[in-house]
Amino acid sequence: MGRWMRMIGMLCLMLTLPDCVNQLDQRPGMIVEEEPITLRIAWWGGEFRNNATIAVIDLYEKLNPHVNIEYEYSSFNEYWRKLAPHAAGNALPDIIQMDISYLSQYSSLQLLEDMTPYMQNGLIDTTDIEKEQLESGSLNGKTYGLSLGVNAMLSIYDPEVLRANDIELPTDTWTWADFDRMGEQLLGKGIYLGTYFTPEQFFAYYLRQYGSKLYAEDGKRLGYEDDGLFIEYFGRMQKLAEKKLIFAPDIWTSDIGQPDNDPFYLGEALFSWGYSNQFISTAQRYGKPLTISPMPGPNSQDGLFLKPGMFFSMAGNSRHKEEAAKFISFFVNDLDANLLLKGERGVPVSSSVKARMKLVVEPELAQVFDYIDWVADNSTQMDPPDPVGAPEVTAVLRELYDLLLFGKITPEQAAKDFRERANAILGGKLYKLN
């Protein structure tokens, strides 16, 4: 009956008989169906995130039969390469998974919708979301992204592997000096101290430990003045690479760098590093119990912060903004959806969802919840969103980091090059979406 009535309605429109549809809709006892809508959504992620997100989409479509959701996903770097031409053509998907390093860039080009009105009118329910989380996606008084979860940096290890190598387990107050001593105990054993430190993330953490920031408040230059901090941090990394205690980036282009041969998963690296939302997939892939520890200190409470794992943003070019807002609200506020997602994008931002999930989650996710609670009491406020040009600055830092790990440049020269090139980018050099 519903399909037949829609056909009659379309025929009426084609025949330019506007009263026909109105009369059909107003017949006593007639159910008026909602207009079919197709939403497009894009995200980056691994297998677990992809499958969980698709399950949530299926659930939403079941609860909202008039909505059809088309989706695509890819790896992080590929995602931004694919998104750039859509942005250039003002044809972005209705809902975009957004990283904090790109938020300023996309919003400055007026590609994103201000979500504040949708929060004010209740289409996006923010009742149980803390103010800090809402503000994490805001720039210049407008909200361009809603946090999908709360994360914090962490160390991951298998206690059995540390014990087998006569290494004391890290405490909540361990330091970089302790980290170095662990490395000395591993020399000649063929065991890595840890896996790859993503330079822009962990150098930023190191700067925060000493009261500095990667970017200045105005976003026009680097936020630290003492290149000694750069030299000290990356000098340590270079020495660890020379001693084969961390591996150089070419490992990922060799057989050993394939997923099934990652040293950490083979028990050949003490630590894996990252953010708390990665713990579930890491533990599942590892297949044995793992433990969370904070990053090394001193002053880890100054270095650590609670971070939005990522955001959902709405495209300014979307033709279905209200429906996009409803889906985003469902994503963050629905208990069943979050049970499917298992905190993989971060601990839920809805306090009520988080409280109810705590009663039923598996031990691995309970560890993450507990760790985030600990970080909340042992951290400082997150830095502002990365400025326009940050992706280019990151590319420069990664290039120099590779050269450092291969011994092709000194930390002193890398510090000088990074400052010159980063400040040129941040100071107004033309940039492009990448």
Short mmCIF file of C-alpha atoms in Angstrom, two decimals:
data_model
loop_
_atom_site.label_atom_id
_atom_site.label_comp_id
_atom_site.label_asym_id
_atom_site.label_seq_id
_atom_site.Cartn_x
_atom_site.Cartn_y
_atom_site.Cartn_z
CA MET A 1 0.00 0.00 0.00
CA GLY A 2 2.82 2.45 0.93
CA ARG A 3 4.58 1.97 -2.41
CA TRP A 4 1.28 2.36 -4.34
CA MET A 5 0.46 5.60 -2.55
CA ARG A 6 3.93 7.02 -3.29
CA MET A 7 3.43 6.17 -6.99
CA ILE A 8 0.08 7.99 -6.99
CA GLY A 9 1.74 10.95 -5.29
CA MET A 10 4.53 11.10 -7.88
CA LEU A 11 1.99 10.87 -10.71
CA CYS A 12 0.07 13.77 -9.21
CA LEU A 13 3.23 15.84 -9.08
CA MET A 14 4.06 15.03 -12.68
CA LEU A 15 0.57 16.10 -13.73
CA THR A 16 0.98 19.32 -11.70
CA LEU A 17 -2.07 18.57 -9.58
CA PRO A 18 -0.85 19.76 -6.18
CA ASP A 19 -4.18 19.22 -4.42
CA CYS A 20 -4.12 15.51 -5.27
CA VAL A 21 -1.28 14.65 -2.90
CA ASN A 22 -2.73 16.78 -0.14
CA GLN A 23 -6.10 15.10 -0.42
CA LEU A 24 -4.57 11.61 -0.34
CA ASP A 25 -2.43 12.46 2.69
CA GLN A 26 -5.41 13.82 4.59
CA ARG A 27 -7.75 10.85 4.12
CA PRO A 28 -9.00 9.53 7.50
CA GLY A 29 -6.86 6.67 8.86
CA MET A 30 -4.15 7.09 6.22
CA ILE A 31 -0.55 6.70 7.50
CA VAL A 32 1.80 9.31 6.04
CA GLU A 33 5.22 7.81 5.34
CA GLU A 34 8.40 9.82 5.75
CA GLU A 35 10.20 10.79 2.60
CA PRO A 36 13.05 8.37 1.75
CA ILE A 37 16.47 9.87 2.43
CA THR A 38 19.94 8.72 1.45
CA LEU A 39 22.84 9.77 3.66
CA ARG A 40 26.52 9.36 2.82
CA ILE A 41 29.10 8.77 5.54
CA ALA A 42 32.86 8.26 5.38
CA TRP A 43 35.43 7.24 7.98
CA TRP A 44 38.91 5.79 8.33
CA GLY A 45 39.69 2.76 10.42
CA GLY A 46 40.70 -0.86 10.70
CA GLU A 47 38.67 -4.02 10.42
CA PHE A 48 37.11 -3.87 13.90
CA ARG A 49 35.99 -0.25 13.51
CA ASN A 50 34.65 -0.86 10.02
CA ASN A 51 32.56 -3.87 11.03
CA ALA A 52 31.26 -2.21 14.20
CA THR A 53 30.30 0.98 12.37
CA ILE A 54 28.48 -0.96 9.67
CA ALA A 55 26.56 -2.81 12.41
CA VAL A 56 25.47 0.53 13.90
CA ILE A 57 24.41 1.76 10.47
CA ASP A 58 22.34 -1.40 9.98
CA LEU A 59 20.71 -0.84 13.39
CA TYR A 60 19.87 2.77 12.56
CA GLU A 61 18.37 1.83 9.20
CA LYS A 62 16.24 -0.84 10.90
CA LEU A 63 14.92 1.73 13.37
CA ASN A 64 14.50 4.37 10.64
CA PRO A 65 13.28 2.56 7.51
CA HIS A 66 13.06 5.77 5.49
CA VAL A 67 16.84 6.29 5.77
CA ASN A 68 19.35 4.59 3.52
CA ILE A 69 23.00 5.11 4.46
CA GLU A 70 25.77 4.71 1.92
CA TYR A 71 29.25 4.44 3.40
CA GLU A 72 32.90 4.16 2.53
CA TYR A 73 36.01 3.68 4.62
CA SER A 74 39.76 3.45 4.13
CA SER A 75 43.05 3.78 5.95
CA PHE A 76 43.93 7.14 7.54
CA ASN A 77 46.25 8.47 4.82
CA GLU A 78 44.12 7.16 1.97
CA TYR A 79 41.03 8.67 3.58
CA TRP A 80 42.34 12.23 3.39
CA ARG A 81 43.60 11.72 -0.16
CA LYS A 82 40.14 10.56 -1.21
CA LEU A 83 38.39 13.35 0.69
CA ALA A 84 40.41 16.18 -0.86
CA PRO A 85 38.83 16.13 -4.35
CA HIS A 86 35.35 15.88 -2.80
CA ALA A 87 36.19 18.94 -0.72
CA ALA A 88 37.48 20.80 -3.77
CA GLY A 89 34.23 20.03 -5.59
CA ASN A 90 32.06 20.92 -2.58
CA ALA A 91 30.70 17.38 -2.67
CA LEU A 92 31.67 15.94 0.69
CA PRO A 93 29.68 13.09 2.27
CA ASP A 94 26.90 14.25 4.59
CA ILE A 95 28.79 12.94 7.64
CA ILE A 96 32.58 12.99 7.79
CA GLN A 97 34.81 11.41 10.39
CA MET A 98 37.13 14.27 11.28
CA ASP A 99 40.52 14.35 12.99
CA ILE A 100 41.56 17.21 15.22
CA SER A 101 44.58 17.86 12.99
CA TYR A 102 42.26 18.67 10.05
CA LEU A 103 39.40 20.40 11.86
CA SER A 104 40.81 23.93 11.54
CA GLN A 105 41.73 23.41 7.91
CA TYR A 106 38.35 22.13 6.74
CA SER A 107 36.34 24.60 8.80
CA SER A 108 38.45 27.56 7.62
CA LEU A 109 37.53 26.66 4.04
CA GLN A 110 33.83 26.76 5.03
CA LEU A 111 33.37 23.08 4.21
CA LEU A 112 31.79 22.13 7.54
CA GLU A 113 28.40 22.94 9.01
CA ASP A 114 28.17 24.71 12.36
CA MET A 115 26.48 22.06 14.51
CA THR A 116 25.55 24.46 17.32
CA PRO A 117 21.96 25.07 16.12
CA TYR A 118 21.32 21.32 15.92
CA MET A 119 22.50 20.96 19.51
CA GLN A 120 20.33 23.86 20.63
CA ASN A 121 17.17 22.50 19.00
CA GLY A 122 17.77 18.98 20.35
CA LEU A 123 18.37 17.13 17.08
CA ILE A 124 21.80 16.39 18.54
CA ASP A 125 21.21 15.51 22.18
CA THR A 126 24.07 16.85 24.32
CA THR A 127 22.31 16.50 27.70
CA ASP A 128 24.81 13.97 29.07
CA ILE A 129 27.97 15.30 27.38
CA GLU A 130 30.41 17.37 29.40
CA LYS A 131 31.14 20.93 28.32
CA GLU A 132 34.84 20.20 27.72
CA GLN A 133 33.99 17.49 25.21
CA LEU A 134 31.57 19.75 23.38
CA GLU A 135 34.13 22.53 23.24
CA SER A 136 36.83 20.21 21.89
CA GLY A 137 35.22 20.45 18.45
CA SER A 138 34.61 24.20 18.58
CA LEU A 139 36.47 26.99 16.83
CA ASN A 140 35.66 30.69 17.02
CA GLY A 141 32.39 30.05 18.82
CA LYS A 142 31.11 27.49 16.31
CA THR A 143 30.95 23.71 16.68
CA TYR A 144 32.38 21.88 13.69
CA GLY A 145 32.72 18.43 15.19
CA LEU A 146 31.13 16.29 17.89
CA SER A 147 33.55 14.10 19.81
CA LEU A 148 32.86 10.39 19.37
CA GLY A 149 34.83 9.26 22.39
CA VAL A 150 37.42 10.21 24.98
CA ASN A 151 41.00 8.96 24.58
CA ALA A 152 44.35 9.30 26.28
CA MET A 153 47.88 8.28 25.34
CA LEU A 154 49.08 5.05 26.85
CA SER A 155 51.66 2.30 26.92
CA ILE A 156 50.53 -1.29 26.29
CA TYR A 157 52.49 -4.33 27.38
CA ASP A 158 52.31 -8.04 28.12
CA PRO A 159 53.53 -8.59 31.70
CA GLU A 160 54.76 -12.08 30.77
CA VAL A 161 57.09 -10.68 28.10
CA LEU A 162 58.60 -8.16 30.53
CA ARG A 163 59.09 -10.81 33.21
CA ALA A 164 60.69 -13.20 30.70
CA ASN A 165 63.27 -10.49 30.00
CA ASP A 166 63.84 -9.67 33.70
CA ILE A 167 62.26 -6.23 33.28
CA GLU A 168 60.35 -4.67 36.17
CA LEU A 169 56.80 -3.73 35.30
CA PRO A 170 56.24 0.01 34.85
CA THR A 171 54.41 1.92 37.55
CA ASP A 172 52.14 4.95 37.29
CA THR A 173 55.21 7.09 38.03
CA TRP A 174 57.82 5.53 35.74
CA THR A 175 60.09 7.89 33.78
CA TRP A 176 62.06 8.17 30.56
CA ALA A 177 65.13 7.26 32.64
CA ASP A 178 63.41 3.99 33.58
CA PHE A 179 62.63 3.49 29.91
CA ASP A 180 66.30 3.94 29.00
CA ARG A 181 67.38 1.45 31.70
CA MET A 182 64.97 -1.13 30.30
CA GLY A 183 66.67 -0.66 26.95
CA GLU A 184 70.10 -1.27 28.42
CA GLN A 185 68.85 -4.59 29.83
CA LEU A 186 67.72 -5.66 26.36
CA LEU A 187 70.97 -5.00 24.47
CA GLY A 188 72.01 -8.03 22.47
CA LYS A 189 68.80 -9.97 23.15
CA GLY A 190 67.14 -9.21 19.83
CA ILE A 191 64.15 -7.75 21.62
CA TYR A 192 62.83 -4.28 20.79
CA LEU A 193 62.11 -1.86 23.59
CA GLY A 194 59.01 -0.67 21.81
CA THR A 195 57.26 -0.16 18.54
CA TYR A 196 57.13 3.00 16.44
CA PHE A 197 56.61 6.34 18.20
CA THR A 198 54.47 8.51 15.93
CA PRO A 199 56.57 11.70 16.05
CA GLU A 200 53.94 14.45 16.09
CA GLN A 201 51.96 12.75 18.88
CA PHE A 202 54.76 11.80 21.23
CA PHE A 203 56.93 14.86 20.71
CA ALA A 204 53.88 16.98 21.56
CA TYR A 205 53.48 14.92 24.74
CA TYR A 206 57.16 15.43 25.59
CA LEU A 207 56.87 19.19 25.11
CA ARG A 208 53.85 19.30 27.43
CA GLN A 209 55.91 17.53 30.11
CA TYR A 210 58.15 20.58 30.16
CA GLY A 211 55.46 23.24 29.98
CA SER A 212 55.67 23.82 26.23
CA LYS A 213 53.40 23.12 23.28
CA LEU A 214 53.92 22.09 19.69
CA TYR A 215 51.97 25.07 18.34
CA ALA A 216 51.66 28.65 19.55
CA GLU A 217 48.21 29.84 20.64
CA ASP A 218 47.78 31.94 17.51
CA GLY A 219 48.73 28.99 15.31
CA LYS A 220 51.24 31.12 13.38
CA ARG A 221 54.42 29.45 14.62
CA LEU A 222 55.76 26.63 16.75
CA GLY A 223 54.85 26.86 20.41
CA TYR A 224 58.24 26.09 21.96
CA GLU A 225 61.37 28.23 21.91
CA ASP A 226 63.94 25.76 23.25
CA ASP A 227 65.29 23.50 20.49
CA GLY A 228 67.04 21.60 23.26
CA LEU A 229 63.74 19.79 23.88
CA PHE A 230 63.65 18.66 20.24
CA ILE A 231 67.29 17.59 20.36
CA GLU A 232 66.82 15.70 23.63
CA TYR A 233 63.70 13.83 22.55
CA PHE A 234 64.72 12.91 19.03
CA GLY A 235 68.31 12.32 20.11
CA ARG A 236 66.97 9.61 22.43
CA MET A 237 64.96 8.08 19.59
CA GLN A 238 67.97 8.11 17.26
CA LYS A 239 70.16 6.35 19.85
CA LEU A 240 67.49 3.72 20.45
CA ALA A 241 67.28 3.09 16.70
CA GLU A 242 71.09 2.80 16.47
CA LYS A 243 71.01 0.17 19.23
CA LYS A 244 68.11 -1.61 17.45
CA LEU A 245 65.87 -1.08 20.47
CA ILE A 246 63.23 0.61 18.32
CA PHE A 247 62.87 -0.19 14.65
CA ALA A 248 63.34 2.10 11.69
CA PRO A 249 60.30 2.88 9.51
CA ASP A 250 61.46 0.65 6.63
CA ILE A 251 60.26 -2.30 8.72
CA TRP A 252 56.77 -1.62 7.42
CA THR A 253 57.87 -2.14 3.81
CA SER A 254 59.53 -5.46 4.60
CA ASP A 255 58.03 -8.87 5.35
CA ILE A 256 58.54 -8.37 9.08
CA GLY A 257 56.39 -5.26 8.94
CA GLN A 258 53.34 -7.10 7.69
CA PRO A 259 50.52 -7.39 10.26
CA ASP A 260 51.21 -11.02 11.15
CA ASN A 261 54.91 -10.24 11.72
CA ASP A 262 54.65 -7.11 13.87
CA PRO A 263 57.33 -7.53 16.59
CA PHE A 264 54.94 -6.62 19.40
CA TYR A 265 52.48 -9.37 18.48
CA LEU A 266 55.33 -11.86 18.27
CA GLY A 267 56.47 -11.05 21.80
CA GLU A 268 59.59 -9.38 20.41
CA ALA A 269 58.87 -5.81 21.61
CA LEU A 270 58.09 -4.81 25.18
CA PHE A 271 55.70 -1.95 24.47
CA SER A 272 53.18 -0.75 21.95
CA TRP A 273 52.17 2.91 22.00
CA GLY A 274 49.11 4.83 21.03
CA TYR A 275 45.74 6.00 22.31
CA SER A 276 43.36 4.17 24.59
CA ASN A 277 40.77 3.51 21.86
CA GLN A 278 43.34 1.21 20.19
CA PHE A 279 43.58 -1.10 23.19
CA ILE A 280 40.55 -3.27 22.37
CA SER A 281 41.66 -4.14 18.84
CA THR A 282 45.26 -4.61 20.03
CA ALA A 283 44.17 -7.00 22.79
CA GLN A 284 41.91 -8.95 20.46
CA ARG A 285 44.65 -9.33 17.88
CA TYR A 286 47.26 -10.22 20.53
CA GLY A 287 45.12 -13.01 21.93
CA LYS A 288 46.46 -12.86 25.51
CA PRO A 289 45.90 -10.45 28.43
CA LEU A 290 47.56 -7.07 28.07
CA THR A 291 48.07 -4.26 30.54
CA ILE A 292 47.80 -0.47 30.26
CA SER A 293 50.34 1.93 31.72
CA PRO A 294 50.68 5.73 31.44
CA MET A 295 53.39 7.25 29.29
CA PRO A 296 56.80 7.73 30.95
CA GLY A 297 57.35 10.80 33.14
CA PRO A 298 58.58 12.89 34.79
CA ASN A 299 55.62 15.23 34.87
CA SER A 300 53.36 12.80 33.02
CA GLN A 301 50.36 14.58 34.57
CA ASP A 302 51.38 17.67 32.58
CA GLY A 303 51.95 15.68 29.41
CA LEU A 304 48.77 13.60 29.56
CA PHE A 305 45.38 14.95 28.54
CA LEU A 306 41.95 13.70 27.59
CA LYS A 307 41.48 13.91 23.85
CA PRO A 308 38.52 13.40 21.56
CA GLY A 309 39.33 10.23 19.67
CA MET A 310 37.85 11.75 16.57
CA PHE A 311 34.78 13.71 15.55
CA PHE A 312 31.79 13.42 13.31
CA SER A 313 31.37 16.58 11.27
CA MET A 314 28.52 17.57 8.98
CA ALA A 315 29.29 18.75 5.47
CA GLY A 316 28.15 22.24 4.61
CA ASN A 317 27.03 20.95 1.22
CA SER A 318 24.75 18.27 2.75
CA ARG A 319 21.15 18.31 1.54
CA HIS A 320 19.97 16.36 4.58
CA LYS A 321 21.55 18.13 7.53
CA GLU A 322 18.72 17.41 9.98
CA GLU A 323 18.82 13.69 9.26
CA ALA A 324 22.62 13.74 9.52
CA ALA A 325 22.29 15.41 12.93
CA LYS A 326 19.85 12.71 14.08
CA PHE A 327 22.25 9.94 13.08
CA ILE A 328 25.17 11.58 14.90
CA SER A 329 23.01 11.96 18.01
CA PHE A 330 22.07 8.28 17.80
CA PHE A 331 25.71 7.30 17.37
CA VAL A 332 26.82 8.93 20.62
CA ASN A 333 23.70 8.49 22.78
CA ASP A 334 22.25 5.06 21.97
CA LEU A 335 23.31 2.29 24.34
CA ASP A 336 22.92 -0.54 21.83
CA ALA A 337 24.98 1.36 19.28
CA ASN A 338 27.77 1.90 21.77
CA LEU A 339 27.74 -1.73 22.87
CA LEU A 340 28.42 -2.58 19.24
CA LEU A 341 31.17 0.05 18.98
CA LYS A 342 32.88 -1.15 22.21
CA GLY A 343 34.59 2.19 22.81
CA GLU A 344 36.83 1.70 19.76
CA ARG A 345 36.68 5.41 18.97
CA GLY A 346 37.11 6.24 22.64
CA VAL A 347 35.19 5.95 25.90
CA PRO A 348 31.64 7.20 25.18
CA VAL A 349 31.13 10.94 25.66
CA SER A 350 27.62 10.37 27.03
CA SER A 351 27.92 9.95 30.79
CA SER A 352 24.72 7.88 30.95
CA VAL A 353 25.88 5.52 28.19
CA LYS A 354 29.27 5.16 29.86
CA ALA A 355 27.67 4.37 33.25
CA ARG A 356 25.39 1.71 31.77
CA MET A 357 28.16 0.17 29.68
CA LYS A 358 30.41 -0.21 32.72
CA LEU A 359 27.98 -2.80 34.07
CA VAL A 360 28.30 -5.15 31.10
CA VAL A 361 31.62 -4.60 29.31
CA GLU A 362 34.35 -7.22 28.98
CA PRO A 363 37.59 -6.94 31.01
CA GLU A 364 39.60 -5.26 28.22
CA LEU A 365 37.12 -2.43 27.83
CA ALA A 366 36.79 -2.15 31.61
CA GLN A 367 40.58 -1.53 31.70
CA VAL A 368 40.15 1.32 29.23
CA PHE A 369 37.31 2.85 31.25
CA ASP A 370 39.40 2.66 34.43
CA TYR A 371 42.44 4.16 32.70
CA ILE A 372 40.44 7.10 31.35
CA ASP A 373 39.07 7.71 34.86
CA TRP A 374 42.66 7.70 36.17
CA VAL A 375 43.86 10.10 33.46
CA ALA A 376 40.96 12.45 34.25
CA ASP A 377 42.48 12.87 37.72
CA ASN A 378 46.12 12.92 36.56
CA SER A 379 46.25 15.18 33.52
CA THR A 380 45.93 18.75 32.31
CA GLN A 381 43.74 20.43 29.70
CA MET A 382 44.19 19.46 26.09
CA ASP A 383 45.90 21.87 23.70
CA PRO A 384 43.64 23.76 21.26
CA PRO A 385 42.85 22.09 17.92
CA ASP A 386 45.82 22.01 15.56
CA PRO A 387 46.08 25.13 13.39
CA VAL A 388 45.63 25.41 9.65
CA GLY A 389 48.70 23.92 8.00
CA ALA A 390 49.25 21.31 10.73
CA PRO A 391 49.06 18.35 8.28
CA GLU A 392 51.93 19.87 6.30
CA VAL A 393 53.92 20.44 9.48
CA THR A 394 53.31 16.80 10.43
CA ALA A 395 54.58 15.67 7.02
CA VAL A 396 57.80 17.64 7.57
CA LEU A 397 58.30 16.19 11.04
CA ARG A 398 57.75 12.63 9.82
CA GLU A 399 60.23 13.17 6.99
CA LEU A 400 62.88 14.41 9.43
CA TYR A 401 62.09 11.62 11.89
CA ASP A 402 62.74 9.00 9.23
CA LEU A 403 66.07 10.64 8.41
CA LEU A 404 66.95 10.66 12.12
CA LEU A 405 66.14 6.98 12.59
CA PHE A 406 68.25 6.10 9.55
CA GLY A 407 71.12 8.21 10.89
CA LYS A 408 71.03 10.56 7.87
CA ILE A 409 70.75 13.78 9.90
CA THR A 410 71.74 14.96 13.36
CA PRO A 411 69.12 15.99 15.95
CA GLU A 412 70.62 19.50 15.94
CA GLN A 413 70.20 19.91 12.19
CA ALA A 414 66.73 18.35 12.28
CA ALA A 415 65.67 20.79 15.01
CA LYS A 416 66.84 23.75 12.92
CA ASP A 417 65.22 22.45 9.72
CA PHE A 418 61.96 21.69 11.45
CA ARG A 419 61.68 25.14 13.00
CA GLU A 420 62.40 26.91 9.71
CA ARG A 421 60.05 24.81 7.60
CA ALA A 422 57.24 24.59 10.17
CA ASN A 423 57.23 28.32 10.86
CA ALA A 424 57.17 29.02 7.12
CA ILE A 425 54.07 26.85 6.76
CA LEU A 426 52.32 28.23 9.81
CA GLY A 427 53.26 31.80 8.96
CA GLY A 428 51.16 31.88 5.83
CA LYS A 429 52.66 29.63 3.19
CA LEU A 430 50.01 28.32 0.81
CA TYR A 431 48.84 24.85 1.69
CA LYS A 432 46.54 22.29 0.13
CA LEU A 433 44.17 19.61 1.37
CA ASN A 434 46.06 16.32 1.40
#
